[in-house]
Structure formats: C-alpha cells, structure tokens
Protein backbone atom coordinates (compact mmCIF):
# COMPACT_ATOMS: atom_id res chain seq x y z
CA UNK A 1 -12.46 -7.57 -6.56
CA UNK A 2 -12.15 -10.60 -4.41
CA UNK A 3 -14.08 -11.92 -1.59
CA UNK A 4 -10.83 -10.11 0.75
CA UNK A 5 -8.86 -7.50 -0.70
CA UNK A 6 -5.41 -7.04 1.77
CA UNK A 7 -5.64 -3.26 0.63
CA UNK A 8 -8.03 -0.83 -0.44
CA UNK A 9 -8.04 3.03 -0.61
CA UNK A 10 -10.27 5.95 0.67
CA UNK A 11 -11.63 8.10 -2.12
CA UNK A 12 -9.58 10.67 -0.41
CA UNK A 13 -6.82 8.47 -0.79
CA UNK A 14 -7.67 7.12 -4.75
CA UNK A 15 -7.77 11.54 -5.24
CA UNK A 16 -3.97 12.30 -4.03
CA UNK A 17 -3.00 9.29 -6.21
CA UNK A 18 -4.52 10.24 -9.29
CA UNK A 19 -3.32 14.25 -8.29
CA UNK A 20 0.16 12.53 -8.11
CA UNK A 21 0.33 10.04 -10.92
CA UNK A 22 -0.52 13.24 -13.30
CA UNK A 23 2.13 15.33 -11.53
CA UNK A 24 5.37 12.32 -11.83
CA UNK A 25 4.31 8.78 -13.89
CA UNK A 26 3.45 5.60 -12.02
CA UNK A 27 3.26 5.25 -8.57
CA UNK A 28 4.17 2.31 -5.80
CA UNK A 29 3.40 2.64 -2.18
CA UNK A 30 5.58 1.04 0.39
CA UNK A 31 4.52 0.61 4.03
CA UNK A 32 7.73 -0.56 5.96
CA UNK A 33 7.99 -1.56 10.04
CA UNK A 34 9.85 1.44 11.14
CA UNK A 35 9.34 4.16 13.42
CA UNK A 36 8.41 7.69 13.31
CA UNK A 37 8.21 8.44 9.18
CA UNK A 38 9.26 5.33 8.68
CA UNK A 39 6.03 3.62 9.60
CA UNK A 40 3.81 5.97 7.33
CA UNK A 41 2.82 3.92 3.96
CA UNK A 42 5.18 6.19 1.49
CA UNK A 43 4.68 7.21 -2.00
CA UNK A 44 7.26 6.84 -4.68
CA UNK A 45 7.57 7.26 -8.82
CA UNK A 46 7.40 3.70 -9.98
CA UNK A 47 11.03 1.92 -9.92
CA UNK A 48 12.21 4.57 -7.43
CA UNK A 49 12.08 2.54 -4.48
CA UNK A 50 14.15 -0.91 -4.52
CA UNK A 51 11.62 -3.71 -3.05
CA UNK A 52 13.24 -6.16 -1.46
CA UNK A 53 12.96 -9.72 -2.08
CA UNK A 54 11.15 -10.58 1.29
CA UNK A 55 8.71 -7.81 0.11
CA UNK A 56 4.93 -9.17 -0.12
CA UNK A 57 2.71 -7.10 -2.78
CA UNK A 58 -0.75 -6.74 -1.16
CA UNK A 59 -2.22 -5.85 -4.16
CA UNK A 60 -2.89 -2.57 -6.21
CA UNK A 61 -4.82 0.41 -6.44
CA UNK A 62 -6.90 1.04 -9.37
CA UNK A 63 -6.92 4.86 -10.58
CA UNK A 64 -9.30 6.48 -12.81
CA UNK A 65 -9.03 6.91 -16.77
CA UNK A 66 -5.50 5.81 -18.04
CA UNK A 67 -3.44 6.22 -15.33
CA UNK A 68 -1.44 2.91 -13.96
CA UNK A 69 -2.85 1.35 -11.11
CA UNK A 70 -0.55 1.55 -7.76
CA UNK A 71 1.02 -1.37 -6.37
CA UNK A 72 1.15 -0.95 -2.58
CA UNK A 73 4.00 -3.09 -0.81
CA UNK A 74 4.83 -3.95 3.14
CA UNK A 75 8.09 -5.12 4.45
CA UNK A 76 7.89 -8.92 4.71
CA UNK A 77 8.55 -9.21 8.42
CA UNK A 78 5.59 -6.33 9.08
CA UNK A 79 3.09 -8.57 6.97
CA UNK A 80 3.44 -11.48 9.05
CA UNK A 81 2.15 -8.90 12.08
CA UNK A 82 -0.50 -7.39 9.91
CA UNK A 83 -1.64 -10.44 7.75
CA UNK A 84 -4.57 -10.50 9.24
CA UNK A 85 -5.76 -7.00 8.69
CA UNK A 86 -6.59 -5.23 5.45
CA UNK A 87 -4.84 -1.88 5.54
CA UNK A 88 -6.76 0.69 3.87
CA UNK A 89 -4.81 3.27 2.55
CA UNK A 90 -6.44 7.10 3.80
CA UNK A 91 -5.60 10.30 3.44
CA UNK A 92 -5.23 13.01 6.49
CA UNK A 93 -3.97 16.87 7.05
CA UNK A 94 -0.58 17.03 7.70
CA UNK A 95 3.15 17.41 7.08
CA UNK A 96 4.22 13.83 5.89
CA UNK A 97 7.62 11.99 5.33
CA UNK A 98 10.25 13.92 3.13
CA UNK A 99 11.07 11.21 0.88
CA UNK A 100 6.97 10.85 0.16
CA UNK A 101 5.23 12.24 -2.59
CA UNK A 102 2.65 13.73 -1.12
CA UNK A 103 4.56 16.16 1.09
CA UNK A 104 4.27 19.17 -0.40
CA UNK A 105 0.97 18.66 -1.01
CA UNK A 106 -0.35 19.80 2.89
CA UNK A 107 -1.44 15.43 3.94
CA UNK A 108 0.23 12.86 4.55
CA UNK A 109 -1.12 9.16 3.42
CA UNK A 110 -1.93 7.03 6.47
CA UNK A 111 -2.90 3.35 7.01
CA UNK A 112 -5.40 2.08 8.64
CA UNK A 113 -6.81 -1.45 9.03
CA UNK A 114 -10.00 -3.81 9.85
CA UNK A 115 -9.05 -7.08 10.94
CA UNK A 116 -10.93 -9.76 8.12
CA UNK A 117 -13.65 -12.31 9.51
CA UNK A 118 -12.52 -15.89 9.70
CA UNK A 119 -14.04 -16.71 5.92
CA UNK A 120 -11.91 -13.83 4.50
CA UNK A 121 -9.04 -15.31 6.80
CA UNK A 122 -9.42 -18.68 5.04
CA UNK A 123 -9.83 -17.79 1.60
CA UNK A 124 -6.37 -15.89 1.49
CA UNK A 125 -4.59 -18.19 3.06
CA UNK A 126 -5.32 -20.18 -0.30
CA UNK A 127 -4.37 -17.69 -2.21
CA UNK A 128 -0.74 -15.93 -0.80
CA UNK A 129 0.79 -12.98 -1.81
CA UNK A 130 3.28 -12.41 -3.82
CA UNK A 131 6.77 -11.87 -2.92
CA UNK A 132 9.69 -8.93 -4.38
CA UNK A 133 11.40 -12.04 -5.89
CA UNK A 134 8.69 -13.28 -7.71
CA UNK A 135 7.21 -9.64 -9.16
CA UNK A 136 9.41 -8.05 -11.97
C-alpha cells in the first residue's frame, strides 16, 4: 500500500470480484465519462476491453488466494476531473450495465470517492499514473 491509493475496493466489492474471476479468468475494470451505463465502473474478462492510449491505470485490486489482481482503468479526460479523489470501487443491489460482468449476478459495481488531503495530493503528483500506451 502507499501513503494514497487512487482506488480501493469494498469487501463487498473484493467478494463479486473473486465470485467473478472464478466464474471467467482475469478481470479489468473500466470506469469511462459517459452517461447513464456508461458512467458505471464496468467489469470485463482481461483483454476484452481495448484501453485506449489516453487511458490512466489507477492501480489494481488485489484478490484472495491465486486469483490475478484487477487492474481498474478511467478514461483519460475523466481522470483529470477526478484526480483528486480516490474512487473506491462498492458494490450495490441492482440491475447493472449489459456489457458488465456482474449483471446477472442481481448488483451492479458502483464508484464512489473521498477527495485525498493535501499530503496525499502531493505525494501523487510525484508519482503519476500510468498511461494505456505505456502498460502492455
């Protein structure tokens, strides 16, 4: 862990992961700037989901046992809104996107966010994210 993670999960969250990595491989999450569904973080098998270049990679989530950790993504223009928050990946009831994983599971994934203190601020502005084009 560092002293500011730019994502974290709920246990709830770290659960439906795990439920879903054993059910189809490694995972990626993707939270993009659109509207409706399309501003849910969404789920996909690992590789299934092209990440664009401008892409940043806030980090991943680490599941239990074996199992890859999840690499959760933002669109590039919607982490220079949100660069200032952590988004914590949570769980909630509900009928999520199609294209998402978790669909037919009953919940949808949801992000929330806590905006970091002004040392968190500085330290990962040090330390930048990385970008699609520079993550194989």
């Amino acid at each position: 862990m560092t002293p500011a993670d730019r994502v974290v999960a709920t246990d709830s969250a770290v659960e439906l992961l795990t439920k879903l990595s054993e059910l189809h491989g490694g995972l990626m999450i993707h939270q993009s700037g659109g509207c409706c569904d399309g501003s849910a973080p969404m789920c996909y098998p690992e590789g299934e989901f092209r990440v664009g270049s401008r892409d940043v990679l806030l980090g991943e989530i680490a599941l239990p046992a074996l199992l890859p950790a999840v690499r959760v993504w933002i669109q590039g223009d919607q982490y220079e809104l949100w660069k200032h928050t952590q988004l914590i990946l949570d769980v909630v009831p509900g009928r999520g996107a199609g294209f998402s994983l978790e669909a037919p599971e009953g919940v949808r994934f949801l992000a929330r966010s806590r905006v970091f203190d002004e040392a968190e601020n500085t330290w990962l502005d040090a330390c930048p994210p990385r970008r699609g084009a520079d993550v194989t």
